[in-house]
């Protein structure tokens, strides 16, 4: 007796009845209730992907029973449709209302979609049915792939841009200043120097008499004056103001004495001539 | 003698392996609910102690040891295994816990389906919790045991070692807000959902809750079960939906005969991330100078070529030391005055571990600029460095000189100088002729 009972117990636990789905059907109808596509679903093979336009409605009906076709209709604890986007990883779960007799009906109206539909990407939504119950074994079925109209992109947080590389920014510099052509500059430099040519030419004709050019009284002053000009040129090329003032002060001292000597010599010459 | 030497060396090596220490301190305060048995978490706590942490246990209503004294945190990390405590001692409030995070203390918090002050803290971190009393339930996979004890497959996350077996979980899930500072660690299985019903007649209530609007139904793999958050100060907090995840009972429970669960491994990974052992980076130093120079000048001139160098290291918990790290390949440098004027990649220098360098030209705007390195990636410490530097226009003698357009002017000035020198020399050297007439007249 006990042996028989234990066998019964074993049989009962082995067949904690599994939930199964009977006569699943889907219908896609347009806004004017015209049927666009209608078919039964095979639970082992997915049909061609379903496509919905913004005004279509998808209706899904099925019945949940225990243990195959002649089982009782039941209302399980969990009857969920799962919309999964394999590319973006987004998922939406939509519970389906089931009558106590096990009949289930789900309607998806694209004009007013439920909030559980995830935002779309390029891949279709994989729709599957998840059944769960406290007393029966659970079941999961892949139903079909669904293409729905594109949604707005999911809202992003203000700081989300900082978490990926941001676009590079290159500064546009002001273009370098443009200069006139060098030939023009050379021409006008030549125009500036032209009077020298005239002067030297006329001097050549007239002739300068400079008998005292290398006289030892005035050569020091002339040389120091030349040094001053060289200092000025050096200041233009390289020196700073402090340096040129220092060197100029150093040069100025002998120049004063040399100049006085030169002028007095010239004066003597003029007086002597007289 | 040799045997002892090799044994000593192997002991040292073993000790080094087992002491994976934190980079920010070893003192841990564990707040344990009086209803929880400390022995039930012995694997987790002894694992922490073996890794070098100093655990101090305390009940939530105890006054000592306080979590902070005069706004200075007393511990480097705090574990709150108080999922059902509704009232704490005076020093623990959601505000004081947030204050701890601002002071770089890390938190590990266990929640539960009950409504506690920690629930309101979690919602401040963009975690949306289900209504109180709705634990996570899953009928898949078919198994013995209640539907509230769920084997959760470990999805890929920056923190968890790949290949961890599924973990046992019971507690409350949470939905994740779209906050980029969140770091998802463990997601709920796709077939799970939050419900408070205990038999099949609760099906209608679930559909009604979903249709009522608002957040709808907490279901699916978009929900998180363990989620981390890294604050701007680089302190980390992890919210776990249930405290049994860390318990010995679940660590020892087998998924199927012969296959252990991944609870111990996951708990170790979570503790390693929260307590700043893994994925911790810092900028050691930052230097900048002109090309062909080595010292940073007091100020830069516009259009200067500038070289910027950053030294970055990562914390190696095995050796408890910071080591140079060249693994960041998308570091960027911004040269900013109110808005970034220049944003370039800061690539690692091959051959020099931990050095990142770039050369760029300063914009031709003068002003006060900043070198900004702000790098944030999920799961890693945030790198932030800002160096202020003035950029001045060229000095009076910094402009280009000796331009070809000025040749006529150079010629003119040189002519003037030469003319003056020539005149002075010729006048001093010249002959005096014109006085003869006058002298003759006077005579």
XYZ file of C-alpha atoms in Angstrom:
717
model
C 0.000 0.000 0.000
C 2.680 2.378 1.041
C 4.665 1.277 -1.980
C 1.728 2.203 -4.236
C 1.213 5.532 -2.515
C 4.875 6.447 -2.904
C 4.643 5.606 -6.610
C 1.612 7.889 -6.888
C 3.467 10.629 -5.060
C 6.387 10.217 -7.409
C 4.062 10.362 -10.397
C 2.391 13.496 -9.049
C 5.672 15.323 -8.476
C 7.064 14.269 -11.854
C 4.022 15.710 -13.566
C 3.598 19.013 -11.754
C 1.564 20.058 -14.669
C 3.346 22.246 -17.219
C 1.615 25.265 -18.624
C 1.074 25.245 -22.348
C -0.420 27.586 -24.881
C -3.257 26.567 -27.176
C -4.344 28.149 -30.465
C -2.196 31.254 -30.487
C -3.357 33.660 -33.192
C -2.314 37.112 -34.238
C -4.103 39.665 -36.382
C -2.785 42.905 -37.761
C -5.561 45.272 -38.735
C -5.385 48.745 -40.163
C -7.072 51.826 -38.747
C -10.242 51.138 -40.740
C -10.560 47.623 -39.274
C -9.328 46.035 -42.491
C -7.376 42.881 -41.792
C -3.830 43.139 -43.149
C -2.412 39.890 -41.878
C -3.778 37.135 -39.751
C -2.292 33.779 -38.909
C -1.819 31.183 -36.232
C 1.489 31.086 -34.439
C 3.560 27.977 -34.305
C 5.302 27.863 -30.964
C 8.322 26.090 -32.400
C 9.029 28.179 -35.478
C 8.844 31.945 -35.753
C 6.768 33.303 -38.638
C 7.908 36.045 -40.987
C 8.602 39.215 -39.005
C 5.484 41.268 -38.376
C 5.471 44.907 -39.386
C 3.240 47.555 -37.907
C 2.662 51.011 -39.315
C 1.750 53.956 -37.083
C -1.996 53.339 -37.395
C -2.092 49.542 -37.208
C -3.319 47.399 -34.382
C -1.892 43.999 -33.441
C -4.224 41.585 -31.679
C -2.896 38.450 -30.041
C -5.142 35.737 -28.632
C -4.328 32.407 -27.041
C -5.445 30.097 -24.312
C -3.345 28.773 -21.480
C -3.949 25.208 -20.365
C -2.171 22.623 -18.328
C -0.785 19.518 -19.987
C -1.686 19.863 -23.629
C -4.923 20.235 -25.553
C -7.275 18.432 -23.280
C -5.980 20.141 -20.156
C -7.947 22.597 -18.108
C -7.742 26.296 -18.853
C -5.892 28.078 -16.036
C -5.030 31.610 -15.098
C -1.325 31.512 -14.194
C 0.344 33.999 -11.893
C 2.594 35.405 -14.573
C 1.620 35.934 -18.206
C 4.048 38.415 -19.643
C 4.959 39.464 -23.140
C 8.589 40.385 -23.400
C 9.708 42.845 -26.082
C 13.485 42.629 -26.418
C 15.781 44.599 -28.669
C 18.907 42.535 -29.209
C 20.954 45.413 -30.616
C 20.424 48.030 -27.932
C 19.648 45.617 -25.094
C 16.435 47.461 -24.240
C 13.577 45.388 -22.971
C 9.920 45.933 -22.160
C 7.624 43.662 -20.182
C 3.888 43.846 -20.725
C 1.519 41.731 -18.593
C -1.398 40.169 -20.445
C -4.817 39.912 -18.846
C -6.003 36.296 -18.650
C -9.514 35.219 -17.750
C -9.943 32.550 -15.063
C -10.676 30.148 -17.905
C -7.251 30.729 -19.377
C -8.250 32.854 -22.349
C -5.851 35.686 -23.036
C -6.129 38.634 -25.362
C -3.535 41.326 -26.006
C -3.956 44.378 -28.181
C -1.185 46.684 -29.323
C -2.452 49.870 -30.893
C 0.430 51.826 -32.411
C -1.604 55.015 -32.216
C -1.453 54.711 -28.399
C 1.349 52.314 -27.544
C 1.769 51.141 -23.971
C 4.628 52.627 -21.976
C 6.383 49.284 -21.743
C 7.455 49.205 -25.392
C 11.194 49.995 -25.479
C 12.635 52.674 -27.792
C 13.355 51.303 -31.253
C 16.628 50.753 -32.991
C 17.420 49.126 -36.305
C 16.772 45.599 -35.090
C 13.292 44.115 -34.724
C 11.771 43.518 -31.325
C 11.851 39.872 -30.330
C 8.530 39.070 -28.739
C 8.329 36.127 -26.366
C 5.767 34.869 -23.905
C 6.724 34.092 -20.315
C 4.394 31.994 -18.206
C 4.900 31.342 -14.532
C 2.834 29.918 -11.748
C 3.114 28.890 -8.129
C 1.639 25.450 -8.766
C 2.546 24.583 -12.336
C 5.884 24.342 -14.072
C 6.810 27.498 -15.924
C 7.121 27.884 -19.691
C 8.669 30.308 -22.131
C 7.890 30.629 -25.820
C 9.434 32.732 -28.574
C 6.554 34.110 -30.582
C 7.662 36.404 -33.410
C 9.825 39.352 -34.427
C 8.123 42.702 -34.682
C 9.024 45.843 -36.584
C 7.325 48.929 -35.220
C 7.559 52.571 -36.296
C 10.622 54.434 -35.064
C 10.296 56.101 -31.693
C 11.871 59.199 -30.266
C 15.336 58.446 -28.946
C 15.485 57.632 -25.262
C 16.172 60.737 -23.165
C 19.764 61.087 -22.001
C 21.164 62.651 -18.874
C 22.943 65.995 -19.154
C 26.248 64.484 -18.005
C 26.062 61.456 -20.271
C 28.194 63.215 -22.914
C 31.133 63.289 -20.529
C 31.254 59.493 -20.354
C 32.420 58.968 -23.914
C 35.071 60.726 -26.001
C 33.901 64.144 -27.080
C 34.509 65.668 -30.510
C 37.917 67.246 -31.025
C 38.033 71.034 -31.307
C 40.635 72.773 -33.412
C 41.131 76.480 -32.998
C 40.946 78.505 -36.220
C 43.823 80.906 -36.097
C 43.795 84.320 -37.707
C 45.596 84.073 -41.025
C 49.150 85.459 -40.924
C 49.394 89.087 -41.937
C 49.938 89.440 -45.657
C 52.809 91.584 -46.878
C 53.101 93.354 -50.208
C 55.331 91.689 -52.779
C 59.056 92.056 -52.165
C 59.646 93.564 -55.603
C 57.433 96.545 -54.705
C 59.293 97.025 -51.421
C 62.647 96.794 -53.193
C 61.518 99.321 -55.796
C 60.553 101.886 -53.209
C 63.677 101.227 -51.152
C 65.549 102.032 -54.323
C 63.491 105.212 -54.722
C 64.471 106.242 -51.200
C 68.149 105.673 -51.938
C 68.048 107.457 -55.307
C 69.111 110.915 -53.954
C 72.380 109.361 -52.781
C 73.095 108.425 -56.363
C 72.422 112.001 -57.412
C 74.616 113.366 -54.615
C 77.529 111.086 -55.364
C 77.245 111.816 -59.054
C 77.310 115.594 -58.513
C 80.204 115.338 -56.078
C 82.112 113.389 -58.607
C 81.610 116.238 -61.057
C 82.331 119.087 -58.640
C 84.974 117.431 -56.510
C 85.235 117.679 -52.726
C 88.340 119.082 -51.067
C 88.831 117.449 -47.719
C 92.412 118.186 -46.777
C 91.983 117.568 -43.020
C 90.057 114.319 -43.294
C 92.636 112.217 -41.509
C 94.139 114.956 -39.360
C 94.953 113.514 -35.938
C 92.975 116.268 -34.163
C 89.639 115.403 -35.700
C 89.921 111.696 -36.474
C 89.127 110.707 -32.872
C 85.920 112.693 -32.928
C 84.915 111.341 -36.354
C 85.641 107.814 -35.234
C 83.612 108.222 -32.054
C 80.741 109.662 -34.048
C 80.948 106.588 -36.283
C 80.915 104.436 -33.162
C 77.751 106.189 -32.005
C 76.092 105.397 -35.325
C 77.226 101.788 -35.029
C 75.824 101.657 -31.487
C 72.493 102.920 -32.807
C 72.476 100.247 -35.505
C 73.349 97.618 -32.911
C 70.476 98.862 -30.737
C 68.118 98.440 -33.670
C 69.250 94.876 -34.290
C 69.906 93.459 -30.851
C 70.318 95.620 -27.778
C 67.831 96.653 -25.124
C 67.277 100.235 -24.006
C 69.207 99.919 -20.766
C 72.223 98.514 -22.542
C 72.265 101.147 -25.259
C 71.966 103.950 -22.709
C 74.855 102.467 -20.749
C 77.115 102.062 -23.765
C 76.045 105.485 -25.039
C 76.964 107.098 -21.739
C 80.305 105.311 -21.796
C 80.942 106.509 -25.359
C 79.713 110.034 -24.666
C 82.532 110.908 -22.273
C 85.484 110.640 -24.704
C 83.267 112.052 -27.466
C 82.778 115.276 -25.488
C 86.522 115.783 -25.115
C 87.315 114.720 -28.638
C 84.646 117.054 -29.948
C 85.913 120.035 -27.972
C 89.426 119.366 -29.236
C 88.242 118.981 -32.811
C 86.220 122.190 -32.722
C 89.025 124.190 -31.164
C 91.411 122.844 -33.816
C 88.987 123.823 -36.545
C 88.639 127.222 -34.966
C 92.398 127.631 -34.876
C 92.595 126.669 -38.515
C 90.049 129.268 -39.451
C 91.684 131.922 -37.348
C 95.092 130.979 -38.740
C 93.816 131.209 -42.282
C 92.472 134.530 -41.492
C 67.892 25.306 5.730
C 66.972 25.499 2.058
C 63.575 24.008 2.789
C 62.842 26.661 5.380
C 64.005 29.364 3.007
C 61.688 28.237 0.214
C 58.822 27.721 2.639
C 59.317 31.230 3.974
C 59.306 32.670 0.464
C 56.189 30.762 -0.503
C 54.510 31.919 2.712
C 55.365 35.505 1.867
C 53.968 35.069 -1.626
C 50.782 33.521 -0.291
C 50.383 36.301 2.223
C 50.797 38.854 -0.564
C 48.124 37.163 -2.646
C 45.597 37.024 0.141
C 46.043 40.620 1.337
C 44.303 42.628 -1.381
C 44.126 45.951 0.355
C 42.140 49.049 -0.309
C 43.717 52.237 -1.580
C 41.791 54.470 0.756
C 41.984 52.854 4.187
C 41.346 49.636 6.044
C 38.898 50.555 8.789
C 35.382 49.294 8.146
C 32.315 49.893 10.285
C 29.722 47.150 9.931
C 26.209 48.057 11.026
C 24.444 44.766 11.564
C 20.724 44.431 12.167
C 20.146 42.777 15.566
C 17.839 40.305 13.815
C 20.667 39.143 11.561
C 23.107 36.572 12.820
C 26.725 37.593 12.396
C 27.706 33.935 12.033
C 25.541 33.704 8.939
C 27.896 36.143 7.196
C 31.108 34.636 8.493
C 32.441 33.799 5.025
C 32.046 37.383 3.838
C 33.418 39.024 6.970
C 36.313 36.641 7.409
C 37.157 37.135 3.753
C 37.369 40.867 4.368
C 39.493 40.429 7.461
C 41.855 38.114 5.623
C 42.345 40.808 3.003
C 43.554 43.208 5.644
C 40.442 45.116 6.696
C 39.711 46.080 10.303
C 36.054 45.336 10.971
C 34.161 47.043 13.784
C 30.654 45.763 14.468
C 27.822 47.846 15.779
C 24.049 47.719 16.027
C 22.077 50.500 14.338
C 20.752 51.874 17.620
C 24.145 51.935 19.389
C 25.611 55.356 19.944
C 29.270 54.329 19.771
C 31.339 54.074 17.616
C 29.931 57.046 15.726
C 30.391 57.181 11.999
C 31.949 60.627 12.138
C 33.262 62.936 14.808
C 32.913 66.687 14.183
C 32.359 66.109 10.470
C 35.482 63.943 10.104
C 34.609 60.365 9.176
C 35.918 57.838 11.689
C 36.058 54.952 9.246
C 37.211 54.536 5.662
C 34.255 52.344 4.700
C 30.827 51.567 6.128
C 28.751 48.444 5.517
C 25.038 48.789 6.286
C 23.542 45.317 6.602
C 20.387 46.801 8.133
C 17.640 45.994 5.642
C 14.781 46.050 8.138
C 15.841 48.743 10.598
C 13.444 51.643 10.648
C 15.121 53.814 13.239
C 18.783 54.407 13.805
C 20.942 56.185 16.330
C 21.169 59.918 15.931
C 24.342 59.932 13.869
C 22.965 57.844 11.003
C 20.555 59.648 8.737
C 20.359 59.742 4.932
C 21.954 63.193 5.102
C 24.855 62.008 7.236
C 25.456 59.072 4.888
C 25.596 61.433 1.929
C 27.959 63.586 3.952
C 30.189 60.537 4.415
C 30.276 60.052 0.663
C 31.339 63.656 0.213
C 34.212 62.924 2.587
C 35.351 60.026 0.423
C 33.966 57.223 2.575
C 32.572 54.253 0.680
C 29.268 52.591 1.543
C 27.856 49.120 0.972
C 24.120 49.177 1.627
C 21.696 46.261 1.694
C 18.043 47.050 1.003
C 14.957 44.922 1.399
C 11.336 44.968 0.291
C 10.503 46.849 3.524
C 10.330 50.625 3.544
C 13.243 52.050 5.560
C 15.198 55.323 5.583
C 17.656 53.598 3.261
C 14.887 53.277 0.674
C 14.563 57.041 0.448
C 18.346 57.288 0.259
C 18.385 54.905 -2.699
C 15.906 57.011 -4.632
C 18.266 59.955 -4.303
C 20.726 57.935 -6.383
C 18.288 57.534 -9.309
C 17.200 54.060 -8.204
C 13.456 53.608 -8.491
C 12.263 51.107 -5.923
C 9.007 49.142 -6.213
C 6.169 49.649 -3.725
C 7.004 48.359 -0.244
C 6.299 44.707 0.331
C 6.889 43.559 -3.259
C 9.949 41.319 -3.343
C 11.482 39.974 -6.521
C 9.770 36.812 -7.675
C 10.648 34.480 -10.515
C 9.052 31.209 -11.516
C 11.859 30.472 -13.977
C 13.825 28.200 -13.909
C 11.648 25.508 -12.431
C 13.209 24.618 -9.088
C 12.466 23.516 -5.556
C 12.276 26.313 -3.092
C 10.198 29.456 -2.935
C 9.947 31.716 -5.993
C 11.509 34.553 -3.983
C 14.904 32.802 -3.921
C 16.139 33.274 -7.431
C 19.268 32.126 -9.247
C 20.407 35.231 -11.121
C 22.800 34.791 -14.053
C 25.707 37.202 -13.819
C 25.660 39.510 -16.835
C 28.727 41.315 -18.035
C 29.529 44.349 -15.956
C 32.762 46.332 -15.747
C 33.205 45.131 -12.168
C 32.425 41.422 -12.111
C 34.971 38.889 -13.268
C 33.606 37.140 -16.340
C 32.644 33.540 -15.868
C 31.114 33.919 -12.437
C 28.370 31.286 -11.980
C 24.801 32.404 -11.251
C 24.162 33.766 -7.768
C 21.285 33.192 -5.383
C 19.294 36.301 -4.560
C 16.253 37.291 -2.583
C 15.096 40.813 -1.953
C 13.762 43.807 -3.830
C 14.736 44.885 -7.337
C 15.069 48.483 -8.462
C 14.678 50.248 -11.760
C 17.647 52.319 -12.891
C 17.200 55.960 -13.802
C 19.204 57.144 -16.780
C 21.968 58.558 -14.604
C 25.411 57.893 -16.108
C 27.023 57.810 -12.656
C 25.242 54.529 -11.963
C 27.263 51.365 -12.487
C 25.008 48.339 -12.943
C 26.569 45.294 -11.270
C 23.878 42.634 -11.325
C 20.675 42.764 -13.318
C 17.507 40.855 -12.583
C 16.664 37.894 -14.822
C 14.336 38.639 -17.710
C 11.527 36.511 -16.327
C 11.481 38.039 -12.875
C 9.173 40.684 -11.512
C 8.247 42.349 -8.242
C 5.010 41.109 -6.735
C 3.510 40.615 -3.319
C 1.105 37.816 -4.209
C 1.618 34.285 -2.926
C -0.662 32.295 -5.241
C -1.955 32.393 -8.762
C -4.962 34.537 -7.937
C -2.684 37.541 -7.729
C -2.423 37.632 -11.532
C -5.140 40.265 -11.915
C -3.468 42.527 -9.373
C -0.283 42.461 -11.420
C -2.053 43.463 -14.631
C -3.939 46.210 -12.787
C -0.716 47.589 -11.313
C 0.854 47.711 -14.762
C -2.132 49.440 -16.315
C -2.469 51.980 -13.549
C 0.331 54.015 -15.047
C 3.242 55.620 -13.287
C 6.210 53.315 -13.260
C 4.027 50.349 -14.126
C 5.452 46.976 -13.368
C 8.948 46.263 -12.037
C 9.871 43.409 -14.341
C 12.521 42.196 -16.703
C 16.256 42.486 -17.148
C 16.228 46.271 -17.246
C 15.829 46.147 -13.490
C 18.915 46.031 -11.354
C 19.426 43.909 -8.307
C 22.861 45.198 -7.249
C 23.846 48.622 -8.507
C 26.772 50.864 -7.761
C 27.124 54.616 -7.888
C 30.357 56.544 -8.093
C 30.183 60.100 -6.866
C 32.129 63.049 -8.215
C 34.566 62.740 -5.296
C 35.299 59.175 -6.434
C 33.646 57.608 -3.414
C 31.605 54.536 -4.216
C 28.319 53.242 -2.891
C 26.653 49.936 -3.767
C 22.977 49.246 -3.193
C 22.184 45.534 -3.004
C 18.517 44.565 -3.151
C 18.852 41.969 -0.409
C 21.325 41.121 2.315
C 21.101 37.338 1.844
C 23.257 37.704 -1.250
C 26.249 37.985 1.098
C 25.197 35.235 3.484
C 26.937 31.917 4.066
C 23.708 30.064 3.375
C 23.540 31.299 -0.199
C 27.285 30.984 -0.717
C 27.099 27.320 0.207
C 23.838 26.601 -1.624
C 24.455 24.740 -4.821
C 22.874 25.652 -8.139
C 22.723 22.010 -9.084
C 24.462 19.069 -7.445
C 28.165 19.692 -7.874
C 27.938 23.287 -9.129
C 28.570 25.888 -6.451
C 26.923 29.268 -6.623
C 28.821 32.425 -7.480
C 27.761 34.311 -4.354
C 31.167 34.251 -2.680
C 32.938 35.378 -5.857
C 30.398 38.135 -6.524
C 30.576 39.355 -2.929
C 34.353 39.528 -3.240
C 34.126 41.494 -6.504
C 31.562 43.883 -5.060
C 33.661 44.485 -1.957
C 36.746 44.934 -4.130
C 35.065 47.648 -6.159
C 33.279 49.450 -3.344
C 36.299 49.564 -1.066
C 38.519 51.108 -3.760
C 40.666 48.069 -4.487
C 39.967 47.611 -8.163
C 39.603 50.087 -11.014
C 41.121 52.933 -9.048
C 43.076 55.508 -11.039
C 44.682 58.787 -10.191
C 46.688 61.518 -11.860
C 50.075 61.634 -10.165
C 51.399 64.816 -11.716
C 50.840 67.191 -14.547
C 53.499 69.302 -16.261
C 53.399 71.786 -19.088
C 56.072 73.791 -20.858
C 56.994 75.219 -24.223
C 58.594 72.979 -26.811
C 62.392 72.823 -26.333
C 62.099 73.895 -22.733
C 61.713 71.913 -19.522
C 60.456 74.396 -16.944
C 56.910 75.752 -16.931
C 57.023 79.467 -17.737
C 55.118 81.985 -15.659
C 52.935 82.800 -18.640
C 52.539 81.708 -22.218
C 52.323 83.890 -25.306
C 49.619 83.419 -27.905
C 50.568 81.024 -30.705
C 53.150 79.274 -28.520
C 53.739 75.558 -29.049
C 52.936 73.944 -25.719
C 53.704 70.421 -24.507
C 51.453 68.950 -21.801
C 52.323 65.790 -19.922
C 50.260 63.809 -17.411
C 51.375 60.897 -15.232
C 48.613 58.419 -14.422
C 48.814 55.383 -12.206
C 46.452 52.681 -11.082
C 46.220 50.957 -7.735
C 47.337 47.361 -7.622
C 45.602 45.803 -4.658
C 47.818 42.744 -4.699
C 50.945 44.710 -3.994
C 49.134 47.599 -2.247
C 50.966 50.064 -4.420
C 50.316 52.498 -7.212
C 51.734 51.530 -10.577
C 51.980 53.558 -13.792
C 49.152 52.760 -16.137
C 49.161 53.349 -19.888
C 45.900 51.609 -20.681
C 43.688 54.657 -21.247
C 43.381 55.216 -24.975
C 40.701 57.901 -25.085
C 42.063 60.504 -22.696
C 41.419 64.062 -23.841
C 42.933 67.426 -22.956
C 40.956 70.651 -23.140
C 42.503 74.115 -23.204
C 39.643 76.158 -21.878
C 38.771 79.772 -21.282
C 35.048 79.714 -20.436
C 34.667 77.273 -23.357
C 37.180 74.791 -24.700
C 39.249 76.451 -27.395
C 41.267 73.318 -28.077
C 40.307 69.694 -27.393
C 42.830 67.061 -28.422
C 43.478 63.449 -27.636
C 46.114 62.831 -24.971
C 47.756 59.612 -26.096
C 50.080 57.461 -24.004
C 53.766 57.718 -24.806
C 55.061 54.330 -25.952
C 58.057 53.260 -23.925
C 57.213 55.424 -20.938
C 54.626 53.671 -18.741
C 51.990 55.953 -17.310
C 52.991 59.025 -19.335
C 50.521 60.765 -21.602
C 51.724 63.676 -23.706
C 50.487 65.983 -26.415
C 51.813 69.081 -28.185
C 49.527 71.800 -29.459
C 49.539 75.479 -30.389
C 48.086 78.004 -27.974
C 45.151 79.906 -29.491
C 45.720 83.465 -30.627
C 43.302 84.734 -27.976
C 44.905 86.058 -24.812
C 43.375 85.475 -21.411
C 43.445 83.067 -18.503
C 43.220 79.485 -19.746
C 43.005 76.137 -18.004
C 44.472 72.800 -18.959
C 41.534 70.489 -18.162
C 41.676 66.709 -18.115
C 38.225 65.385 -17.187
C 37.845 61.683 -17.891
C 34.863 59.665 -16.773
C 34.074 56.097 -17.637
C 31.638 53.755 -15.981
C 33.204 51.731 -13.210
C 36.562 53.532 -13.183
C 37.647 56.376 -10.935
C 37.106 59.765 -12.446
C 40.220 61.686 -13.432
C 40.026 65.431 -13.031
C 42.871 67.899 -13.271
C 42.713 71.621 -13.908
C 45.807 73.845 -14.213
C 45.342 77.570 -14.681
C 47.827 79.419 -16.838
C 47.851 82.954 -18.293
C 48.286 83.498 -22.014
C 49.433 87.011 -22.871
C 49.759 88.783 -26.207
C 53.303 89.137 -27.539
C 55.526 91.753 -25.864
C 56.518 94.874 -27.751
C 59.551 93.056 -29.103
C 57.812 89.670 -29.557
C 56.295 90.526 -32.907
C 57.907 89.622 -36.221
C 60.623 92.118 -37.159
C 62.580 93.050 -40.281
C 59.586 92.677 -42.538
C 60.024 93.035 -46.236
C 57.377 95.783 -46.317
C 59.607 98.029 -44.207
C 62.628 98.075 -46.494
C 61.992 101.652 -47.712
C 61.857 102.838 -44.081
C 65.058 101.022 -43.163
C 66.700 102.607 -46.176
C 65.495 106.050 -45.143
C 66.661 105.766 -41.526
C 70.048 104.379 -42.487
C 70.390 107.145 -45.052
C 69.724 109.753 -42.384
C 72.363 108.283 -40.071
C 74.914 107.978 -42.836
C 74.157 111.474 -44.068
C 74.678 113.019 -40.636
C 77.981 111.199 -40.102
C 79.216 112.124 -43.560
C 78.265 115.794 -43.122
C 80.000 116.075 -39.755
C 83.157 114.406 -41.027
C 83.295 116.503 -44.206
C 82.605 119.784 -42.423
C 85.360 119.191 -39.881
C 87.696 118.013 -42.572
C 86.846 120.617 -45.121
C 88.858 123.554 -46.456
C 88.125 127.066 -45.212
C 88.092 129.426 -48.238
C 85.418 132.065 -47.816
C 87.245 134.148 -45.087
C 89.916 135.553 -47.450
C 87.679 138.234 -48.878
C 86.664 139.523 -45.482
C 90.213 139.658 -44.205
C 91.295 141.502 -47.311
C 88.505 144.030 -46.813
C 89.469 144.672 -43.172
C 92.954 145.323 -44.244
